[in-house]
Amino acid sequence: MPFSNLVLDTSHDVATLTLNRPDSLNALSTDLLKELIRAADVIGGSGARTVVVSGAGRAFCAGVDIAMLSEAIGASNEDEQYAAFELGSKMADAIESIPQVTVASLHGYVVGGGIVLAAACDLRVAEQDTVFSIPEIDLGIPLAWGGIERLVREIGPAMTKELVMTCRRFTAQEAKAARFINEIAEPGEAFGRAHQIASTIASKPSLPIRVTKAHVAEILSGDATRDDAATAMTTLDDPGSVSARETYLTQLSERS
Ligand code: COA
């Protein structure tokens, strides 16, 4: 089934996943959330090595679609309300579960659920004039969708409490200082920079990259029981890893 709220291209080493509801600043509607879950599955089954996640138009994402939120609040029974609130969590979990490395390209506005989506990506680049905010408490609801867990993980409890409880806007510079983003890009250059980082990672042998992503996820989930020696051995006969190692060692010997 084609996508109508996003554009997905998995035909290159660096896949691109672009939220495509620019008229509503890529607000996360029910349909867009469902398409993101489906897109995550398509990416996982594709040959792409990395993914750049971005938004079309003048913002990355203005958060949950206000119409969807109003519908959820006004739903006639609790099961419907639960399903509506749970859909965002499912989306963030699906994006986080993509086995390839994901790089978020942030610009314009990154609001509420848009911050959760960005936090579900592995790396984040933001243009220097990007405006971030988490207005959920002003809307009378706590930040959901696994947002608190992800923010505590990325920026720690005190910054999470401050930004979520005050609902104040914050800048890309603050987001960088809080370690929410990896890099600040010039205006108009987040996508290009995110793509460069994604290309660099895509050029590396994919098995150790995937192992590293999975290892970090295990540590974050409190399951740090991996046997590093046994894991390292799984890469020894991997053709991509062997070829990378040979190139590296050849270049090293040529330098000395
Ligand atoms: N849900 C649905 N539509 C949204 C939206 C959202 N979360 N955010 C923006 N839009 C729509 C606006 O209604 C407007 O539509 P229109 O052109 O048909 O009137 C369009 O996107 C542009 O938004 P606008 O408010 O005119 O842009 P702006 O540059 O003045 O302000 C924001 C940008 C992000 C500050 C502002 O749109 C905003 O605060 N949006 C709501 C954010 C929010 O509360 N999200 C939910 C909590 S996560």
mmCIF file of C-alpha atoms and ligand atoms in Angstrom:
data_model
loop_
_atom_site.group_PDB
_atom_site.id
_atom_site.type_symbol
_atom_site.label_atom_id
_atom_site.label_comp_id
_atom_site.label_asym_id
_atom_site.label_seq_id
_atom_site.Cartn_x
_atom_site.Cartn_y
_atom_site.Cartn_z
ATOM 1 C CA MET A 1 0.000 0.000 0.000
ATOM 2 C CA PRO A 2 1.495 3.413 -0.898
ATOM 3 C CA PHE A 3 2.121 6.076 1.732
ATOM 4 C CA SER A 4 0.152 9.314 1.592
ATOM 5 C CA ASN A 5 1.502 11.161 4.653
ATOM 6 C CA LEU A 6 5.191 10.428 4.257
ATOM 7 C CA VAL A 7 7.717 9.762 1.521
ATOM 8 C CA LEU A 8 9.974 6.731 1.877
ATOM 9 C CA ASP A 9 12.931 5.905 -0.366
ATOM 10 C CA THR A 10 14.842 2.736 0.489
ATOM 11 C CA SER A 11 16.519 2.354 -2.895
ATOM 12 C CA HIS A 12 19.916 3.672 -1.734
ATOM 13 C CA ASP A 13 22.358 2.788 1.043
ATOM 14 C CA VAL A 14 21.032 5.845 2.894
ATOM 15 C CA ALA A 15 17.239 5.569 3.031
ATOM 16 C CA THR A 16 15.161 8.715 3.482
ATOM 17 C CA LEU A 17 11.953 8.906 5.495
ATOM 18 C CA THR A 18 10.260 12.287 5.113
ATOM 19 C CA LEU A 19 7.163 13.349 7.038
ATOM 20 C CA ASN A 20 5.005 14.901 4.357
ATOM 21 C CA ARG A 21 2.165 16.954 5.816
ATOM 22 C CA PRO A 22 3.816 20.363 5.356
ATOM 23 C CA ASP A 23 0.510 22.276 5.516
ATOM 24 C CA SER A 24 0.127 21.214 9.137
ATOM 25 C CA LEU A 25 3.864 21.367 9.904
ATOM 26 C CA ASN A 26 3.942 17.553 9.771
ATOM 27 C CA ALA A 27 1.626 17.175 12.751
ATOM 28 C CA LEU A 28 1.340 13.527 13.760
ATOM 29 C CA SER A 29 -2.149 12.426 12.748
ATOM 30 C CA THR A 30 -3.514 8.904 13.236
ATOM 31 C CA ASP A 31 -2.747 8.101 9.596
ATOM 32 C CA LEU A 32 0.798 9.479 9.753
ATOM 33 C CA LEU A 33 1.515 7.538 12.961
ATOM 34 C CA LYS A 34 0.246 4.330 11.340
ATOM 35 C CA GLU A 35 2.315 4.993 8.222
ATOM 36 C CA LEU A 36 5.441 5.591 10.325
ATOM 37 C CA ILE A 37 4.947 2.192 11.976
ATOM 38 C CA ARG A 38 4.562 0.574 8.555
ATOM 39 C CA ALA A 39 7.557 2.497 7.158
ATOM 40 C CA ALA A 40 9.759 1.274 10.028
ATOM 41 C CA ASP A 41 8.899 -2.282 9.048
ATOM 42 C CA VAL A 42 9.654 -1.623 5.350
ATOM 43 C CA ILE A 43 13.027 -0.040 6.222
ATOM 44 C CA GLY A 44 13.946 -2.986 8.467
ATOM 45 C CA GLY A 45 13.341 -5.386 5.572
ATOM 46 C CA SER A 46 15.182 -3.251 3.011
ATOM 47 C CA GLY A 47 18.825 -3.251 1.960
ATOM 48 C CA ALA A 48 19.341 0.307 3.231
ATOM 49 C CA ARG A 49 22.196 0.677 5.703
ATOM 50 C CA THR A 50 21.168 3.928 7.406
ATOM 51 C CA VAL A 51 18.145 6.252 7.391
ATOM 52 C CA VAL A 52 17.683 10.017 7.467
ATOM 53 C CA VAL A 53 14.371 11.021 9.081
ATOM 54 C CA SER A 54 13.218 14.540 8.200
ATOM 55 C CA GLY A 55 10.158 16.721 7.635
ATOM 56 C CA ALA A 56 8.980 18.419 4.432
ATOM 57 C CA GLY A 57 8.293 22.150 4.496
ATOM 58 C CA ARG A 58 9.173 24.633 7.197
ATOM 59 C CA ALA A 59 9.195 22.327 10.249
ATOM 60 C CA PHE A 60 10.352 18.887 11.276
ATOM 61 C CA CYS A 61 7.161 18.212 13.225
ATOM 62 C CA ALA A 62 4.630 20.258 15.240
ATOM 63 C CA GLY A 63 3.732 17.314 17.486
ATOM 64 C CA VAL A 64 0.501 15.403 17.789
ATOM 65 C CA ASP A 65 -2.201 16.552 15.400
ATOM 66 C CA ILE A 66 -4.520 18.697 17.495
ATOM 67 C CA ALA A 67 -7.562 17.164 15.748
ATOM 68 C CA MET A 68 -6.370 13.677 16.723
ATOM 69 C CA LEU A 69 -5.833 14.799 20.297
ATOM 70 C CA SER A 70 -9.327 16.333 20.473
ATOM 71 C CA GLU A 71 -10.799 13.143 19.030
ATOM 72 C CA ALA A 72 -8.968 11.020 21.601
ATOM 73 C CA ILE A 73 -10.117 13.235 24.457
ATOM 74 C CA GLY A 74 -13.704 13.107 23.189
ATOM 75 C CA ALA A 75 -13.699 9.359 22.396
ATOM 76 C CA SER A 76 -16.794 7.575 23.583
ATOM 77 C CA ASN A 77 -15.044 4.838 25.544
ATOM 78 C CA GLU A 78 -11.788 4.231 27.380
ATOM 79 C CA ASP A 79 -10.591 1.538 24.963
ATOM 80 C CA GLU A 80 -10.703 4.032 22.096
ATOM 81 C CA GLN A 81 -8.933 6.646 24.224
ATOM 82 C CA TYR A 82 -6.269 4.133 25.225
ATOM 83 C CA ALA A 83 -5.724 3.028 21.618
ATOM 84 C CA ALA A 84 -5.329 6.652 20.503
ATOM 85 C CA PHE A 85 -2.737 7.450 23.185
ATOM 86 C CA GLU A 86 -0.973 4.124 22.665
ATOM 87 C CA LEU A 87 -0.537 4.673 18.914
ATOM 88 C CA GLY A 88 2.184 7.283 19.500
ATOM 89 C CA SER A 89 4.098 4.873 21.758
ATOM 90 C CA LYS A 90 3.846 2.207 19.102
ATOM 91 C CA MET A 91 5.206 4.655 16.529
ATOM 92 C CA ALA A 92 8.184 5.656 18.700
ATOM 93 C CA ASP A 93 8.922 2.008 19.563
ATOM 94 C CA ALA A 94 8.756 1.071 15.851
ATOM 95 C CA ILE A 95 11.181 3.840 14.859
ATOM 96 C CA GLU A 96 13.540 2.941 17.703
ATOM 97 C CA SER A 97 13.414 -0.737 16.676
ATOM 98 C CA ILE A 98 14.628 -0.073 13.118
ATOM 99 C CA PRO A 99 17.826 -2.154 13.002
ATOM 100 C CA GLN A 100 19.637 0.369 10.780
ATOM 101 C CA VAL A 101 21.070 3.585 12.233
ATOM 102 C CA THR A 102 18.604 6.484 12.063
ATOM 103 C CA VAL A 103 19.665 10.131 11.852
ATOM 104 C CA ALA A 104 17.041 12.823 12.494
ATOM 105 C CA SER A 105 17.332 16.052 10.514
ATOM 106 C CA LEU A 106 15.616 18.770 12.571
ATOM 107 C CA HIS A 107 14.582 22.241 11.448
ATOM 108 C CA GLY A 108 11.878 24.833 12.033
ATOM 109 C CA TYR A 109 9.741 23.522 14.891
ATOM 110 C CA VAL A 110 10.193 20.320 16.850
ATOM 111 C CA VAL A 111 7.275 20.080 19.241
ATOM 112 C CA GLY A 112 6.015 17.482 21.759
ATOM 113 C CA GLY A 113 5.498 14.218 19.873
ATOM 114 C CA GLY A 114 8.022 15.493 17.306
ATOM 115 C CA ILE A 115 10.624 15.536 20.084
ATOM 116 C CA VAL A 116 9.621 11.961 20.981
ATOM 117 C CA LEU A 117 10.059 10.921 17.333
ATOM 118 C CA ALA A 118 13.474 12.619 17.216
ATOM 119 C CA ALA A 119 14.449 10.963 20.512
ATOM 120 C CA ALA A 120 13.570 7.572 19.016
ATOM 121 C CA CYS A 121 16.238 8.132 16.345
ATOM 122 C CA ASP A 122 19.869 7.274 17.044
ATOM 123 C CA LEU A 123 21.480 10.603 16.120
ATOM 124 C CA ARG A 124 20.125 14.120 15.697
ATOM 125 C CA VAL A 125 21.258 17.176 13.724
ATOM 126 C CA ALA A 126 19.366 20.467 14.148
ATOM 127 C CA GLU A 127 19.549 23.755 12.277
ATOM 128 C CA GLN A 128 20.700 26.586 14.519
ATOM 129 C CA ASP A 129 17.324 28.389 14.426
ATOM 130 C CA THR A 130 15.268 25.304 15.291
ATOM 131 C CA VAL A 131 12.690 25.942 18.029
ATOM 132 C CA PHE A 132 11.963 23.080 20.428
ATOM 133 C CA SER A 133 9.089 22.856 22.910
ATOM 134 C CA ILE A 134 7.090 20.334 24.895
ATOM 135 C CA PRO A 135 3.673 21.952 25.482
ATOM 136 C CA GLU A 136 1.790 18.848 26.685
ATOM 137 C CA ILE A 137 1.351 20.038 30.281
ATOM 138 C CA ASP A 138 -0.121 23.300 28.982
ATOM 139 C CA LEU A 139 -2.589 21.019 27.178
ATOM 140 C CA GLY A 140 -3.405 19.396 30.528
ATOM 141 C CA ILE A 141 -1.746 16.050 29.811
ATOM 142 C CA PRO A 142 1.615 14.561 30.776
ATOM 143 C CA LEU A 143 4.071 13.871 27.978
ATOM 144 C CA ALA A 144 3.221 10.358 26.757
ATOM 145 C CA TRP A 145 4.438 8.087 23.934
ATOM 146 C CA GLY A 146 7.464 6.973 25.987
ATOM 147 C CA GLY A 147 8.697 10.560 25.819
ATOM 148 C CA ILE A 148 9.674 10.875 29.477
ATOM 149 C CA GLU A 149 11.653 7.647 29.398
ATOM 150 C CA ARG A 150 13.489 8.694 26.249
ATOM 151 C CA LEU A 151 14.220 12.217 27.491
ATOM 152 C CA VAL A 152 15.508 11.006 30.864
ATOM 153 C CA ARG A 153 17.720 8.626 28.953
ATOM 154 C CA GLU A 154 19.052 11.331 26.606
ATOM 155 C CA ILE A 155 19.216 14.493 28.755
ATOM 156 C CA GLY A 156 18.769 13.285 32.352
ATOM 157 C CA PRO A 157 16.013 13.780 34.924
ATOM 158 C CA ALA A 158 16.543 17.431 35.879
ATOM 159 C CA MET A 159 16.523 18.785 32.298
ATOM 160 C CA THR A 160 13.584 16.530 31.448
ATOM 161 C CA LYS A 161 11.573 17.840 34.399
ATOM 162 C CA GLU A 162 12.420 21.457 33.627
ATOM 163 C CA LEU A 163 11.598 21.336 29.917
ATOM 164 C CA VAL A 164 8.452 19.214 30.351
ATOM 165 C CA MET A 165 7.124 21.066 33.403
ATOM 166 C CA THR A 166 7.785 24.631 32.248
ATOM 167 C CA CYS A 167 6.716 23.974 28.620
ATOM 168 C CA ARG A 168 9.187 26.699 27.654
ATOM 169 C CA ARG A 169 10.734 26.912 24.228
ATOM 170 C CA PHE A 170 14.383 25.985 23.926
ATOM 171 C CA THR A 171 16.984 26.519 21.254
ATOM 172 C CA ALA A 172 19.211 24.207 19.249
ATOM 173 C CA GLN A 173 22.147 25.528 21.283
ATOM 174 C CA GLU A 174 20.425 24.451 24.514
ATOM 175 C CA ALA A 175 19.488 21.115 22.966
ATOM 176 C CA LYS A 176 23.134 20.588 22.041
ATOM 177 C CA ALA A 177 24.346 21.593 25.512
ATOM 178 C CA ALA A 178 21.830 19.102 26.975
ATOM 179 C CA ARG A 179 23.238 16.450 24.606
ATOM 180 C CA PHE A 180 19.866 15.977 22.916
ATOM 181 C CA ILE A 181 21.399 16.718 19.530
ATOM 182 C CA ASN A 182 24.751 15.659 18.158
ATOM 183 C CA GLU A 183 25.391 18.630 15.937
ATOM 184 C CA ILE A 184 24.106 22.080 15.003
ATOM 185 C CA ALA A 185 23.871 22.862 11.282
ATOM 186 C CA GLU A 186 23.594 26.196 9.483
ATOM 187 C CA PRO A 187 20.049 27.161 8.405
ATOM 188 C CA GLY A 188 18.954 24.978 5.487
ATOM 189 C CA GLU A 189 21.761 22.482 6.011
ATOM 190 C CA ALA A 190 20.459 19.931 8.534
ATOM 191 C CA PHE A 191 19.376 17.433 5.901
ATOM 192 C CA GLY A 192 22.699 17.616 4.050
ATOM 193 C CA ARG A 193 24.681 17.202 7.231
ATOM 194 C CA ALA A 194 22.433 14.362 8.507
ATOM 195 C CA HIS A 195 22.861 12.680 5.123
ATOM 196 C CA GLN A 196 26.655 13.034 5.314
ATOM 197 C CA ILE A 197 26.739 11.412 8.754
ATOM 198 C CA ALA A 198 24.375 8.669 7.559
ATOM 199 C CA SER A 199 26.598 8.117 4.481
ATOM 200 C CA THR A 200 29.731 7.848 6.612
ATOM 201 C CA ILE A 201 28.090 5.209 8.816
ATOM 202 C CA ALA A 202 26.627 3.462 5.750
ATOM 203 C CA SER A 203 30.147 3.115 4.332
ATOM 204 C CA LYS A 204 31.265 1.074 7.366
ATOM 205 C CA PRO A 205 30.802 -2.703 7.611
ATOM 206 C CA SER A 206 27.147 -3.137 8.548
ATOM 207 C CA LEU A 207 27.402 -6.078 10.948
ATOM 208 C CA PRO A 208 29.521 -4.352 13.631
ATOM 209 C CA ILE A 209 27.383 -1.211 13.208
ATOM 210 C CA ARG A 210 24.193 -3.206 13.869
ATOM 211 C CA VAL A 211 25.843 -5.039 16.762
ATOM 212 C CA THR A 212 26.838 -1.693 18.294
ATOM 213 C CA LYS A 213 23.307 -0.274 17.958
ATOM 214 C CA ALA A 214 21.813 -3.399 19.528
ATOM 215 C CA HIS A 215 24.403 -3.363 22.323
ATOM 216 C CA VAL A 216 23.612 0.246 23.273
ATOM 217 C CA ALA A 217 19.882 -0.614 23.263
ATOM 218 C CA GLU A 218 20.504 -3.571 25.579
ATOM 219 C CA ILE A 219 22.444 -1.386 28.016
ATOM 220 C CA LEU A 220 19.674 1.232 27.989
ATOM 221 C CA SER A 221 17.072 -1.434 28.688
ATOM 222 C CA GLY A 222 19.122 -2.692 31.653
ATOM 223 C CA ASP A 223 20.033 -5.942 29.939
ATOM 224 C CA ALA A 224 23.818 -5.562 29.744
ATOM 225 C CA THR A 225 24.639 -9.256 29.760
ATOM 226 C CA ARG A 226 26.248 -9.408 26.317
ATOM 227 C CA ASP A 227 29.457 -11.447 26.055
ATOM 228 C CA ASP A 228 31.702 -8.949 24.235
ATOM 229 C CA ALA A 229 34.297 -11.538 23.264
ATOM 230 C CA ALA A 230 31.722 -13.881 21.724
ATOM 231 C CA THR A 231 30.050 -10.947 19.967
ATOM 232 C CA ALA A 232 33.351 -9.770 18.485
ATOM 233 C CA MET A 233 33.953 -13.287 17.168
ATOM 234 C CA THR A 234 30.639 -13.264 15.255
ATOM 235 C CA THR A 235 32.075 -10.566 12.977
ATOM 236 C CA LEU A 236 35.339 -12.357 12.141
ATOM 237 C CA ASP A 237 34.062 -14.193 9.051
ATOM 238 C CA ASP A 238 31.592 -11.518 7.982
ATOM 239 C CA PRO A 239 32.626 -10.550 4.402
ATOM 240 C CA GLY A 240 31.930 -6.822 4.890
ATOM 241 C CA SER A 241 33.911 -6.768 8.124
ATOM 242 C CA VAL A 242 36.794 -8.775 6.629
ATOM 243 C CA SER A 243 37.023 -6.452 3.653
ATOM 244 C CA ALA A 244 36.947 -3.313 5.848
ATOM 245 C CA ARG A 245 39.661 -4.748 8.097
ATOM 246 C CA GLU A 246 41.894 -5.607 5.122
ATOM 247 C CA THR A 247 41.521 -2.093 3.701
ATOM 248 C CA TYR A 248 42.254 -0.513 7.084
ATOM 249 C CA LEU A 249 45.337 -2.655 7.714
ATOM 250 C CA THR A 250 46.665 -2.071 4.189
ATOM 251 C CA GLN A 251 46.301 1.698 4.585
ATOM 252 C CA LEU A 252 47.935 1.492 8.007
ATOM 253 C CA SER A 253 50.956 -0.392 6.668
ATOM 254 C CA GLU A 254 51.262 2.037 3.731
ATOM 255 C CA ARG A 255 51.390 4.962 6.169
ATOM 256 C CA SER A 256 54.188 3.461 8.278
HETATM 257 N N1 COA B 1 -1.864 19.880 14.736
HETATM 258 C C1 COA B 1 -2.587 20.246 13.646
HETATM 259 N N2 COA B 1 -2.292 21.305 12.875
HETATM 260 C C2 COA B 1 -1.210 22.013 13.216
HETATM 261 C C3 COA B 1 -0.403 21.696 14.309
HETATM 262 C C4 COA B 1 -0.755 20.558 15.078
HETATM 263 N N3 COA B 1 -0.032 20.159 16.122
HETATM 264 N N4 COA B 1 0.601 22.584 14.402
HETATM 265 C C5 COA B 1 0.434 23.446 13.397
HETATM 266 N N5 COA B 1 -0.653 23.110 12.676
HETATM 267 C C6 COA B 1 -1.196 23.813 11.497
HETATM 268 C C7 COA B 1 -1.828 25.122 11.896
HETATM 269 O O1 COA B 1 -3.159 24.921 12.306
HETATM 270 C C8 COA B 1 -1.735 25.880 10.599
HETATM 271 O O2 COA B 1 -2.754 25.437 9.729
HETATM 272 P P1 COA B 1 -3.543 26.506 8.791
HETATM 273 O O3 COA B 1 -2.493 27.063 7.873
HETATM 274 O O4 COA B 1 -4.548 25.660 8.092
HETATM 275 O O5 COA B 1 -4.098 27.521 9.719
HETATM 276 C C9 COA B 1 -0.398 25.407 10.009
HETATM 277 O O6 COA B 1 -0.117 24.178 10.659
HETATM 278 C C10 COA B 1 0.734 26.350 10.292
HETATM 279 O O7 COA B 1 0.777 26.601 11.684
HETATM 280 P P2 COA B 1 0.906 28.057 12.302
HETATM 281 O O8 COA B 1 0.481 27.990 13.735
HETATM 282 O O9 COA B 1 0.206 29.047 11.430
HETATM 283 O O10 COA B 1 2.469 28.283 12.169
HETATM 284 P P3 COA B 1 3.391 29.216 13.078
HETATM 285 O O11 COA B 1 4.710 29.279 12.408
HETATM 286 O O12 COA B 1 2.720 30.495 13.388
HETATM 287 O O13 COA B 1 3.556 28.448 14.478
HETATM 288 C C11 COA B 1 3.937 26.514 15.849
HETATM 289 C C12 COA B 1 4.237 27.212 14.509
HETATM 290 C C13 COA B 1 4.568 25.124 15.831
HETATM 291 C C14 COA B 1 4.544 27.334 17.016
HETATM 292 C C15 COA B 1 2.401 26.443 16.050
HETATM 293 O O14 COA B 1 1.833 25.908 14.867
HETATM 294 C C16 COA B 1 1.979 25.573 17.200
HETATM 295 O O15 COA B 1 2.145 25.943 18.356
HETATM 296 N N6 COA B 1 1.388 24.405 16.886
HETATM 297 C C17 COA B 1 0.823 23.515 17.870
HETATM 298 C C18 COA B 1 1.903 22.700 18.535
HETATM 299 C C19 COA B 1 1.249 21.785 19.543
HETATM 300 O O16 COA B 1 0.651 22.217 20.499
HETATM 301 N N7 COA B 1 1.362 20.471 19.315
HETATM 302 C C20 COA B 1 0.661 19.516 20.112
HETATM 303 C C21 COA B 1 1.388 19.154 21.329
HETATM 304 S S1 COA B 1 2.613 17.954 20.996
#
